[in-house]
């Protein structure tokens, strides 16, 4: 048996890697290791754990601090069957809010929820889910690898739902009703089991809905009033992207993964800021472009001082850069583990330290933490 750790990410070193304390945004960083079994960590700039939640479900992607300091967390609903092989990797199902001590304040359940759930200030939740398309409806979905549908020839199509604080549905949207099949075709190398794979959904300041459609490489704005697509990124602007968010000036910050990027033979990831005319107003990529490539997942958060917190999800690497692109903080998640479900473990047999998203919070956003220090 080898005495060398065969996990290259762990072998390269974990914990705090770099810190420029004068330029980094002071605060605490929140993340939930995807194979951590329900642990959510809050660390300071030195990489020290200052608080940990221990929740009864492994992450259905990520956690976020709500105004007032409670934790919004999407957990994996136990005991569900795999709709298709990748389903166990990114499904959720338990949408909860928890006190700092881990007490469940409320939980809403939907076994078809996946990827993202945005907990609203009024207690409601805007989230992504699935519905099955079969027969002619499934055949109408364009692109993808022929014959790669889920069992029974099913294409699982995205829906977006909003429920109020009592769990009553107050709004919904169906990709099958509102997406043009030709304009939003699956990339030819993607399986036809899931279309168009919405990995992020969030409300905009004007009340409409911002969504990321990974498998068709598009960020869109959906009309809450009519369901129509009001705006989309031009083809080629983003490639298999994640986590678009609206900035104060209306621009959109996007983690652009770079898988199948048109015109580039070497893949790389970047974070870009796009104005509503579709122009890239700001971009960060590593000086050695090929050294920062996250083929799946990823997020970016614009911080109050103008810096950007980036989550290199597959590598479990969290880092902060200035407007000029200088790295001022870097941390590698030290928690490694295997996926529980055999379907996912077969696809990802190594023990990852991956996280879906990380968020930075100022001290005044965590009143309970400061009061206890």
mmCIF file of C-alpha atoms in Angstrom:
data_model
loop_
_atom_site.group_PDB
_atom_site.id
_atom_site.type_symbol
_atom_site.label_atom_id
_atom_site.label_comp_id
_atom_site.label_asym_id
_atom_site.label_seq_id
_atom_site.Cartn_x
_atom_site.Cartn_y
_atom_site.Cartn_z
ATOM 1 C CA UNK A 1 0.000 0.000 0.000
ATOM 2 C CA UNK A 2 1.392 3.406 -0.995
ATOM 3 C CA UNK A 3 2.513 5.817 1.707
ATOM 4 C CA UNK A 4 1.675 8.724 -0.632
ATOM 5 C CA UNK A 5 -1.819 10.217 -0.395
ATOM 6 C CA UNK A 6 -3.431 9.463 -3.755
ATOM 7 C CA UNK A 7 -5.858 12.382 -3.496
ATOM 8 C CA UNK A 8 -4.022 15.159 -5.338
ATOM 9 C CA UNK A 9 -6.211 17.967 -3.993
ATOM 10 C CA UNK A 10 -5.538 16.969 -0.405
ATOM 11 C CA UNK A 11 -1.883 16.336 -1.229
ATOM 12 C CA UNK A 12 -1.429 19.906 -2.476
ATOM 13 C CA UNK A 13 -2.467 21.369 0.861
ATOM 14 C CA UNK A 14 -5.655 22.591 2.513
ATOM 15 C CA UNK A 15 -6.836 25.367 4.782
ATOM 16 C CA UNK A 16 -5.621 28.950 4.462
ATOM 17 C CA UNK A 17 -3.295 29.340 1.480
ATOM 18 C CA UNK A 18 -3.000 33.115 1.089
ATOM 19 C CA UNK A 19 -4.129 36.315 2.834
ATOM 20 C CA UNK A 20 -3.609 40.012 2.150
ATOM 21 C CA UNK A 21 -5.392 41.308 5.252
ATOM 22 C CA UNK A 22 -5.360 44.930 4.105
ATOM 23 C CA UNK A 23 -7.105 44.243 0.790
ATOM 24 C CA UNK A 24 -9.394 41.315 1.661
ATOM 25 C CA UNK A 25 -12.953 42.080 2.740
ATOM 26 C CA UNK A 26 -13.182 41.569 6.497
ATOM 27 C CA UNK A 27 -15.781 38.986 7.438
ATOM 28 C CA UNK A 28 -16.691 35.328 7.646
ATOM 29 C CA UNK A 29 -17.031 32.764 4.865
ATOM 30 C CA UNK A 30 -19.820 30.170 4.806
ATOM 31 C CA UNK A 31 -19.668 26.846 2.947
ATOM 32 C CA UNK A 32 -21.217 23.376 3.070
ATOM 33 C CA UNK A 33 -19.020 20.465 1.857
ATOM 34 C CA UNK A 34 -21.134 18.404 -0.531
ATOM 35 C CA UNK A 35 -20.040 15.121 1.052
ATOM 36 C CA UNK A 36 -19.952 16.534 4.582
ATOM 37 C CA UNK A 37 -23.138 14.839 5.731
ATOM 38 C CA UNK A 38 -24.816 18.076 6.828
ATOM 39 C CA UNK A 39 -21.977 20.126 8.295
ATOM 40 C CA UNK A 40 -22.029 23.832 7.424
ATOM 41 C CA UNK A 41 -18.878 25.750 8.304
ATOM 42 C CA UNK A 42 -18.297 29.427 9.017
ATOM 43 C CA UNK A 43 -14.647 30.470 8.976
ATOM 44 C CA UNK A 44 -12.787 33.730 9.586
ATOM 45 C CA UNK A 45 -10.185 35.265 7.288
ATOM 46 C CA UNK A 46 -7.478 33.164 8.949
ATOM 47 C CA UNK A 47 -9.320 29.994 7.951
ATOM 48 C CA UNK A 48 -10.335 29.162 11.513
ATOM 49 C CA UNK A 49 -13.755 27.648 12.168
ATOM 50 C CA UNK A 50 -15.856 30.030 14.237
ATOM 51 C CA UNK A 51 -19.166 28.164 14.011
ATOM 52 C CA UNK A 52 -20.478 24.869 12.621
ATOM 53 C CA UNK A 53 -24.049 23.726 12.045
ATOM 54 C CA UNK A 54 -24.720 19.980 12.165
ATOM 55 C CA UNK A 55 -27.862 19.349 10.130
ATOM 56 C CA UNK A 56 -29.627 16.015 9.541
ATOM 57 C CA UNK A 57 -29.360 16.037 5.736
ATOM 58 C CA UNK A 58 -26.380 16.183 3.435
ATOM 59 C CA UNK A 59 -26.348 19.334 1.296
ATOM 60 C CA UNK A 60 -28.765 19.660 -1.580
ATOM 61 C CA UNK A 61 -26.111 22.079 -2.864
ATOM 62 C CA UNK A 62 -25.576 25.048 -0.489
ATOM 63 C CA UNK A 63 -26.363 27.217 2.541
ATOM 64 C CA UNK A 64 -26.870 30.962 2.917
ATOM 65 C CA UNK A 65 -27.273 33.382 5.844
ATOM 66 C CA UNK A 66 -30.577 35.258 5.847
ATOM 67 C CA UNK A 67 -31.118 38.807 7.127
ATOM 68 C CA UNK A 68 -31.211 38.492 10.913
ATOM 69 C CA UNK A 69 -28.653 35.697 10.978
ATOM 70 C CA UNK A 70 -30.587 32.442 10.491
ATOM 71 C CA UNK A 71 -29.334 29.798 8.067
ATOM 72 C CA UNK A 72 -31.157 28.847 4.867
ATOM 73 C CA UNK A 73 -30.102 25.347 3.825
ATOM 74 C CA UNK A 74 -31.174 22.992 1.064
ATOM 75 C CA UNK A 75 -30.822 19.378 2.135
ATOM 76 C CA UNK A 76 -31.147 16.056 0.331
ATOM 77 C CA UNK A 77 -34.464 14.352 1.079
ATOM 78 C CA UNK A 78 -33.626 10.804 2.252
ATOM 79 C CA UNK A 79 -34.913 7.677 0.590
ATOM 80 C CA UNK A 80 -35.668 8.985 -2.900
ATOM 81 C CA UNK A 81 -35.004 6.958 -6.047
ATOM 82 C CA UNK A 82 -32.688 8.151 -8.799
ATOM 83 C CA UNK A 83 -34.683 9.575 -11.717
ATOM 84 C CA UNK A 84 -31.480 9.254 -13.798
ATOM 85 C CA UNK A 85 -27.827 8.596 -12.813
ATOM 86 C CA UNK A 86 -26.891 12.217 -12.111
ATOM 87 C CA UNK A 87 -30.052 12.985 -10.129
ATOM 88 C CA UNK A 88 -28.606 12.031 -6.736
ATOM 89 C CA UNK A 89 -25.664 14.376 -7.319
ATOM 90 C CA UNK A 90 -27.667 17.588 -7.520
ATOM 91 C CA UNK A 91 -31.110 16.928 -6.107
ATOM 92 C CA UNK A 92 -32.342 18.459 -2.855
ATOM 93 C CA UNK A 93 -35.893 18.240 -1.546
ATOM 94 C CA UNK A 94 -35.682 19.714 1.980
ATOM 95 C CA UNK A 95 -35.729 23.519 1.992
ATOM 96 C CA UNK A 96 -35.145 24.642 5.554
ATOM 97 C CA UNK A 97 -34.357 27.595 7.772
ATOM 98 C CA UNK A 98 -32.333 26.898 10.932
ATOM 99 C CA UNK A 99 -31.327 28.864 14.007
ATOM 100 C CA UNK A 100 -27.625 29.270 14.858
ATOM 101 C CA UNK A 101 -27.850 26.257 17.184
ATOM 102 C CA UNK A 102 -29.264 24.102 14.383
ATOM 103 C CA UNK A 103 -32.899 24.148 15.520
ATOM 104 C CA UNK A 104 -35.251 23.796 12.544
ATOM 105 C CA UNK A 105 -37.441 26.899 12.346
ATOM 106 C CA UNK A 106 -39.311 25.718 9.260
ATOM 107 C CA UNK A 107 -38.908 23.143 6.496
ATOM 108 C CA UNK A 108 -40.630 22.782 3.149
ATOM 109 C CA UNK A 109 -40.329 19.606 1.089
ATOM 110 C CA UNK A 110 -40.533 18.912 -2.626
ATOM 111 C CA UNK A 111 -38.857 15.673 -3.823
ATOM 112 C CA UNK A 112 -38.416 17.127 -7.325
ATOM 113 C CA UNK A 113 -36.440 20.202 -6.172
ATOM 114 C CA UNK A 114 -32.869 20.440 -7.387
ATOM 115 C CA UNK A 115 -29.838 22.757 -7.455
ATOM 116 C CA UNK A 116 -31.143 26.077 -6.186
ATOM 117 C CA UNK A 117 -33.641 27.492 -3.722
ATOM 118 C CA UNK A 118 -33.730 31.198 -2.949
ATOM 119 C CA UNK A 119 -35.284 31.909 0.446
ATOM 120 C CA UNK A 120 -37.138 35.222 0.254
ATOM 121 C CA UNK A 121 -37.350 37.894 2.941
ATOM 122 C CA UNK A 122 -41.077 37.214 3.499
ATOM 123 C CA UNK A 123 -40.481 33.534 4.267
ATOM 124 C CA UNK A 124 -41.314 32.311 0.790
ATOM 125 C CA UNK A 125 -39.007 30.257 -1.423
ATOM 126 C CA UNK A 126 -38.238 30.517 -5.140
ATOM 127 C CA UNK A 127 -36.770 27.237 -6.355
ATOM 128 C CA UNK A 128 -36.058 24.942 -9.290
ATOM 129 C CA UNK A 129 -37.791 21.593 -9.780
ATOM 130 C CA UNK A 130 -38.516 18.977 -12.460
ATOM 131 C CA UNK A 131 -41.447 17.507 -14.379
ATOM 132 C CA UNK A 132 -41.436 14.576 -16.843
ATOM 133 C CA UNK A 133 -41.890 15.031 -20.580
ATOM 134 C CA UNK A 134 -42.743 11.926 -22.579
ATOM 135 C CA UNK A 135 -43.829 11.031 -26.113
ATOM 136 C CA UNK A 136 -44.041 13.952 -28.513
ATOM 137 C CA UNK A 137 -43.156 16.481 -25.802
ATOM 138 C CA UNK A 138 -39.893 14.661 -25.071
ATOM 139 C CA UNK A 139 -39.121 14.200 -28.762
ATOM 140 C CA UNK A 140 -39.622 17.939 -29.258
ATOM 141 C CA UNK A 141 -36.595 18.781 -27.124
ATOM 142 C CA UNK A 142 -33.730 19.484 -29.494
ATOM 143 C CA UNK A 143 -30.070 18.535 -29.194
ATOM 144 C CA UNK A 144 -28.248 16.202 -26.864
ATOM 145 C CA UNK A 145 -26.944 12.705 -27.449
ATOM 146 C CA UNK A 146 -29.549 10.620 -29.343
ATOM 147 C CA UNK A 147 -31.057 7.881 -27.204
ATOM 148 C CA UNK A 148 -29.794 9.296 -23.895
ATOM 149 C CA UNK A 149 -33.188 10.046 -22.391
ATOM 150 C CA UNK A 150 -34.083 8.811 -18.914
ATOM 151 C CA UNK A 151 -36.028 5.580 -18.387
ATOM 152 C CA UNK A 152 -39.048 5.249 -20.655
ATOM 153 C CA UNK A 153 -37.774 7.860 -23.078
ATOM 154 C CA UNK A 154 -38.407 10.592 -20.524
ATOM 155 C CA UNK A 155 -36.876 14.041 -20.694
ATOM 156 C CA UNK A 156 -37.056 15.676 -17.285
ATOM 157 C CA UNK A 157 -37.773 19.353 -17.888
ATOM 158 C CA UNK A 158 -37.247 22.233 -15.515
ATOM 159 C CA UNK A 159 -39.887 24.160 -13.686
ATOM 160 C CA UNK A 160 -39.536 27.125 -11.343
ATOM 161 C CA UNK A 161 -41.860 27.445 -8.380
ATOM 162 C CA UNK A 162 -42.503 29.964 -5.653
ATOM 163 C CA UNK A 163 -44.216 29.066 -2.405
ATOM 164 C CA UNK A 164 -45.178 31.381 0.428
ATOM 165 C CA UNK A 165 -44.145 31.015 4.075
ATOM 166 C CA UNK A 166 -46.959 28.495 4.617
ATOM 167 C CA UNK A 167 -45.895 26.358 1.646
ATOM 168 C CA UNK A 168 -48.678 27.441 -0.708
ATOM 169 C CA UNK A 169 -47.669 27.708 -4.357
ATOM 170 C CA UNK A 170 -48.062 31.310 -5.511
ATOM 171 C CA UNK A 171 -46.238 31.254 -8.876
ATOM 172 C CA UNK A 172 -44.826 28.724 -11.298
ATOM 173 C CA UNK A 173 -43.094 28.526 -14.660
ATOM 174 C CA UNK A 174 -42.514 25.647 -17.083
ATOM 175 C CA UNK A 175 -39.639 25.410 -19.523
ATOM 176 C CA UNK A 176 -41.909 23.288 -21.690
ATOM 177 C CA UNK A 177 -44.345 26.200 -22.056
ATOM 178 C CA UNK A 178 -41.944 29.086 -22.561
ATOM 179 C CA UNK A 179 -38.655 27.959 -24.150
ATOM 180 C CA UNK A 180 -38.251 27.806 -27.910
ATOM 181 C CA UNK A 181 -36.905 24.328 -28.646
ATOM 182 C CA UNK A 182 -34.557 25.476 -31.401
ATOM 183 C CA UNK A 183 -33.252 28.579 -29.612
ATOM 184 C CA UNK A 184 -32.656 26.626 -26.393
ATOM 185 C CA UNK A 185 -31.389 23.291 -27.705
ATOM 186 C CA UNK A 186 -29.183 21.059 -25.572
ATOM 187 C CA UNK A 187 -25.486 21.030 -26.379
ATOM 188 C CA UNK A 188 -24.921 18.004 -28.666
ATOM 189 C CA UNK A 189 -22.652 16.281 -26.125
ATOM 190 C CA UNK A 190 -25.174 16.440 -23.257
ATOM 191 C CA UNK A 191 -27.519 13.670 -22.195
ATOM 192 C CA UNK A 192 -31.177 14.214 -22.997
ATOM 193 C CA UNK A 193 -32.280 13.178 -19.518
ATOM 194 C CA UNK A 194 -32.580 16.789 -18.241
ATOM 195 C CA UNK A 195 -33.466 19.975 -20.156
ATOM 196 C CA UNK A 196 -32.324 22.758 -19.950
ATOM 197 C CA UNK A 197 -30.757 22.130 -16.479
ATOM 198 C CA UNK A 198 -31.497 25.294 -14.505
ATOM 199 C CA UNK A 199 -28.777 25.523 -11.855
ATOM 200 C CA UNK A 200 -29.590 28.967 -10.440
ATOM 201 C CA UNK A 201 -32.715 31.045 -9.895
ATOM 202 C CA UNK A 202 -33.070 34.387 -8.126
ATOM 203 C CA UNK A 203 -35.489 37.334 -8.103
ATOM 204 C CA UNK A 204 -34.409 40.606 -9.719
ATOM 205 C CA UNK A 205 -34.962 44.082 -8.305
ATOM 206 C CA UNK A 206 -37.767 44.679 -10.830
ATOM 207 C CA UNK A 207 -39.633 41.552 -9.731
ATOM 208 C CA UNK A 208 -38.700 39.379 -12.702
ATOM 209 C CA UNK A 209 -36.659 36.178 -12.395
ATOM 210 C CA UNK A 210 -33.019 35.557 -13.319
ATOM 211 C CA UNK A 211 -32.085 31.988 -14.236
ATOM 212 C CA UNK A 212 -29.055 30.071 -15.486
ATOM 213 C CA UNK A 213 -29.685 27.341 -18.081
ATOM 214 C CA UNK A 214 -26.476 25.303 -18.008
ATOM 215 C CA UNK A 215 -26.980 22.696 -20.721
ATOM 216 C CA UNK A 216 -27.968 25.294 -23.306
ATOM 217 C CA UNK A 217 -25.363 27.893 -22.167
ATOM 218 C CA UNK A 218 -27.749 30.765 -21.529
ATOM 219 C CA UNK A 219 -28.573 33.227 -18.769
ATOM 220 C CA UNK A 220 -32.147 34.485 -19.081
ATOM 221 C CA UNK A 221 -34.566 36.934 -17.510
ATOM 222 C CA UNK A 222 -38.080 35.532 -17.173
ATOM 223 C CA UNK A 223 -41.149 37.757 -16.951
ATOM 224 C CA UNK A 224 -42.994 37.041 -13.747
ATOM 225 C CA UNK A 225 -46.173 38.408 -15.348
ATOM 226 C CA UNK A 226 -46.189 36.366 -18.556
ATOM 227 C CA UNK A 227 -43.421 33.751 -18.289
ATOM 228 C CA UNK A 228 -41.796 34.922 -21.511
ATOM 229 C CA UNK A 229 -38.051 35.304 -21.927
ATOM 230 C CA UNK A 230 -37.352 39.043 -21.717
ATOM 231 C CA UNK A 231 -33.567 38.857 -22.146
ATOM 232 C CA UNK A 232 -30.831 36.299 -22.734
ATOM 233 C CA UNK A 233 -27.100 36.248 -23.176
ATOM 234 C CA UNK A 234 -26.043 36.060 -26.793
ATOM 235 C CA UNK A 235 -24.865 32.597 -27.867
ATOM 236 C CA UNK A 236 -21.159 32.213 -27.122
ATOM 237 C CA UNK A 237 -21.087 34.716 -24.258
ATOM 238 C CA UNK A 238 -21.170 32.025 -21.573
ATOM 239 C CA UNK A 239 -20.458 28.295 -21.618
ATOM 240 C CA UNK A 240 -22.168 25.935 -19.125
ATOM 241 C CA UNK A 241 -22.287 28.806 -16.607
ATOM 242 C CA UNK A 242 -23.479 29.050 -12.992
ATOM 243 C CA UNK A 243 -24.779 31.503 -10.415
ATOM 244 C CA UNK A 244 -25.710 34.743 -12.195
ATOM 245 C CA UNK A 245 -26.518 37.512 -9.693
ATOM 246 C CA UNK A 246 -27.717 41.077 -10.145
ATOM 247 C CA UNK A 247 -25.395 43.859 -9.057
ATOM 248 C CA UNK A 248 -26.520 47.250 -7.769
ATOM 249 C CA UNK A 249 -26.173 48.894 -11.182
ATOM 250 C CA UNK A 250 -28.205 46.165 -12.881
ATOM 251 C CA UNK A 251 -25.229 44.356 -14.389
ATOM 252 C CA UNK A 252 -25.005 40.587 -13.941
ATOM 253 C CA UNK A 253 -22.107 38.731 -12.322
ATOM 254 C CA UNK A 254 -21.677 35.200 -13.718
ATOM 255 C CA UNK A 255 -19.396 32.240 -13.046
ATOM 256 C CA UNK A 256 -18.569 31.148 -16.600
ATOM 257 C CA UNK A 257 -17.322 27.553 -16.453
ATOM 258 C CA UNK A 258 -15.971 27.458 -20.003
ATOM 259 C CA UNK A 259 -16.909 23.907 -20.981
ATOM 260 C CA UNK A 260 -17.303 23.772 -24.799
ATOM 261 C CA UNK A 261 -16.331 27.458 -25.089
ATOM 262 C CA UNK A 262 -16.665 28.355 -28.790
ATOM 263 C CA UNK A 263 -13.390 29.141 -30.513
ATOM 264 C CA UNK A 264 -11.135 27.911 -27.692
ATOM 265 C CA UNK A 265 -9.281 24.608 -27.783
ATOM 266 C CA UNK A 266 -8.044 24.936 -24.175
ATOM 267 C CA UNK A 267 -10.825 25.220 -21.596
ATOM 268 C CA UNK A 268 -10.662 27.717 -18.756
ATOM 269 C CA UNK A 269 -13.091 29.273 -16.287
ATOM 270 C CA UNK A 270 -13.653 32.931 -15.585
ATOM 271 C CA UNK A 271 -15.950 35.317 -13.733
ATOM 272 C CA UNK A 272 -17.566 37.976 -15.863
ATOM 273 C CA UNK A 273 -19.774 41.012 -15.343
ATOM 274 C CA UNK A 274 -22.278 41.512 -18.175
ATOM 275 C CA UNK A 275 -24.292 44.668 -18.781
ATOM 276 C CA UNK A 276 -27.845 44.493 -20.106
ATOM 277 C CA UNK A 277 -26.622 45.311 -23.610
ATOM 278 C CA UNK A 278 -24.771 41.970 -23.451
ATOM 279 C CA UNK A 279 -21.296 43.483 -23.261
ATOM 280 C CA UNK A 280 -18.708 42.049 -20.863
ATOM 281 C CA UNK A 281 -17.868 44.962 -18.557
ATOM 282 C CA UNK A 282 -15.380 43.104 -16.319
ATOM 283 C CA UNK A 283 -13.612 39.774 -16.399
ATOM 284 C CA UNK A 284 -11.400 37.736 -14.125
ATOM 285 C CA UNK A 285 -9.447 34.670 -15.161
ATOM 286 C CA UNK A 286 -6.241 33.285 -13.733
ATOM 287 C CA UNK A 287 -3.086 34.799 -15.275
ATOM 288 C CA UNK A 288 -2.371 31.245 -16.430
ATOM 289 C CA UNK A 289 -5.839 30.668 -17.860
ATOM 290 C CA UNK A 290 -5.614 26.874 -17.957
ATOM 291 C CA UNK A 291 -4.821 26.649 -14.235
ATOM 292 C CA UNK A 292 -8.338 27.752 -13.251
ATOM 293 C CA UNK A 293 -10.899 25.457 -14.836
ATOM 294 C CA UNK A 294 -14.005 24.226 -13.031
ATOM 295 C CA UNK A 295 -15.934 22.020 -15.472
ATOM 296 C CA UNK A 296 -19.039 21.992 -13.252
ATOM 297 C CA UNK A 297 -20.528 24.032 -10.412
ATOM 298 C CA UNK A 298 -19.006 27.329 -9.269
ATOM 299 C CA UNK A 299 -20.125 30.704 -7.940
ATOM 300 C CA UNK A 300 -19.120 34.341 -7.560
ATOM 301 C CA UNK A 301 -20.150 37.014 -5.053
ATOM 302 C CA UNK A 302 -19.432 40.734 -5.417
ATOM 303 C CA UNK A 303 -18.340 42.024 -2.008
ATOM 304 C CA UNK A 304 -19.083 45.469 -0.539
ATOM 305 C CA UNK A 305 -15.495 46.672 -1.069
ATOM 306 C CA UNK A 306 -15.649 45.814 -4.779
ATOM 307 C CA UNK A 307 -13.722 42.551 -4.501
ATOM 308 C CA UNK A 308 -15.197 39.288 -5.767
ATOM 309 C CA UNK A 309 -15.355 36.004 -3.844
ATOM 310 C CA UNK A 310 -15.005 33.045 -6.212
ATOM 311 C CA UNK A 311 -15.879 29.411 -5.538
ATOM 312 C CA UNK A 312 -13.859 26.948 -7.608
ATOM 313 C CA UNK A 313 -16.308 24.240 -6.646
ATOM 314 C CA UNK A 314 -14.807 20.928 -7.830
ATOM 315 C CA UNK A 315 -11.451 21.824 -6.262
ATOM 316 C CA UNK A 316 -12.982 23.044 -3.003
ATOM 317 C CA UNK A 317 -11.017 26.245 -3.529
ATOM 318 C CA UNK A 318 -12.385 29.573 -2.330
ATOM 319 C CA UNK A 319 -10.578 32.756 -3.276
ATOM 320 C CA UNK A 320 -11.038 36.517 -3.381
ATOM 321 C CA UNK A 321 -9.793 38.880 -6.075
ATOM 322 C CA UNK A 322 -9.720 42.656 -6.428
ATOM 323 C CA UNK A 323 -11.151 44.657 -9.324
ATOM 324 C CA UNK A 324 -7.657 44.585 -10.823
ATOM 325 C CA UNK A 325 -7.589 40.790 -10.630
ATOM 326 C CA UNK A 326 -5.153 40.473 -7.740
ATOM 327 C CA UNK A 327 -5.717 37.466 -5.485
ATOM 328 C CA UNK A 328 -5.960 38.592 -1.822
ATOM 329 C CA UNK A 329 -7.380 35.505 -0.056
ATOM 330 C CA UNK A 330 -7.366 31.782 -0.781
ATOM 331 C CA UNK A 331 -8.620 28.805 1.202
ATOM 332 C CA UNK A 332 -8.913 25.126 0.279
ATOM 333 C CA UNK A 333 -11.674 23.158 1.980
ATOM 334 C CA UNK A 334 -10.048 20.465 4.156
ATOM 335 C CA UNK A 335 -13.118 18.197 4.410
ATOM 336 C CA UNK A 336 -13.060 15.217 2.039
ATOM 337 C CA UNK A 337 -15.534 12.382 1.666
ATOM 338 C CA UNK A 338 -17.349 10.077 -0.753
ATOM 339 C CA UNK A 339 -20.898 10.369 -2.003
ATOM 340 C CA UNK A 340 -23.341 8.058 -0.251
ATOM 341 C CA UNK A 341 -25.389 6.930 -3.244
ATOM 342 C CA UNK A 342 -23.883 4.199 -5.416
ATOM 343 C CA UNK A 343 -25.025 5.915 -8.631
ATOM 344 C CA UNK A 344 -23.037 9.054 -7.811
ATOM 345 C CA UNK A 345 -20.060 7.259 -6.292
ATOM 346 C CA UNK A 346 -19.728 5.257 -9.504
ATOM 347 C CA UNK A 347 -19.510 8.475 -11.522
ATOM 348 C CA UNK A 348 -17.283 10.272 -8.993
ATOM 349 C CA UNK A 349 -15.308 7.563 -7.173
ATOM 350 C CA UNK A 350 -12.702 9.869 -5.611
ATOM 351 C CA UNK A 351 -13.305 11.584 -2.290
ATOM 352 C CA UNK A 352 -13.993 15.228 -3.187
ATOM 353 C CA UNK A 353 -13.841 18.345 -1.029
ATOM 354 C CA UNK A 354 -16.277 20.094 -3.342
ATOM 355 C CA UNK A 355 -18.677 22.861 -2.347
ATOM 356 C CA UNK A 356 -21.401 24.325 -4.561
ATOM 357 C CA UNK A 357 -21.214 27.937 -3.358
ATOM 358 C CA UNK A 358 -19.517 29.976 -0.673
ATOM 359 C CA UNK A 359 -20.625 33.328 0.741
ATOM 360 C CA UNK A 360 -18.785 36.048 2.679
ATOM 361 C CA UNK A 361 -20.593 37.946 5.471
ATOM 362 C CA UNK A 362 -19.653 41.058 7.394
ATOM 363 C CA UNK A 363 -19.677 40.839 11.190
ATOM 364 C CA UNK A 364 -22.860 42.919 11.498
ATOM 365 C CA UNK A 365 -24.745 40.329 9.429
ATOM 366 C CA UNK A 366 -24.088 37.740 12.178
ATOM 367 C CA UNK A 367 -25.309 39.430 15.385
ATOM 368 C CA UNK A 368 -25.506 36.157 17.295
ATOM 369 C CA UNK A 369 -21.871 35.354 16.495
ATOM 370 C CA UNK A 370 -20.540 38.714 17.623
ATOM 371 C CA UNK A 371 -22.639 38.597 20.793
ATOM 372 C CA UNK A 372 -21.065 35.295 21.773
ATOM 373 C CA UNK A 373 -17.449 36.318 21.201
#
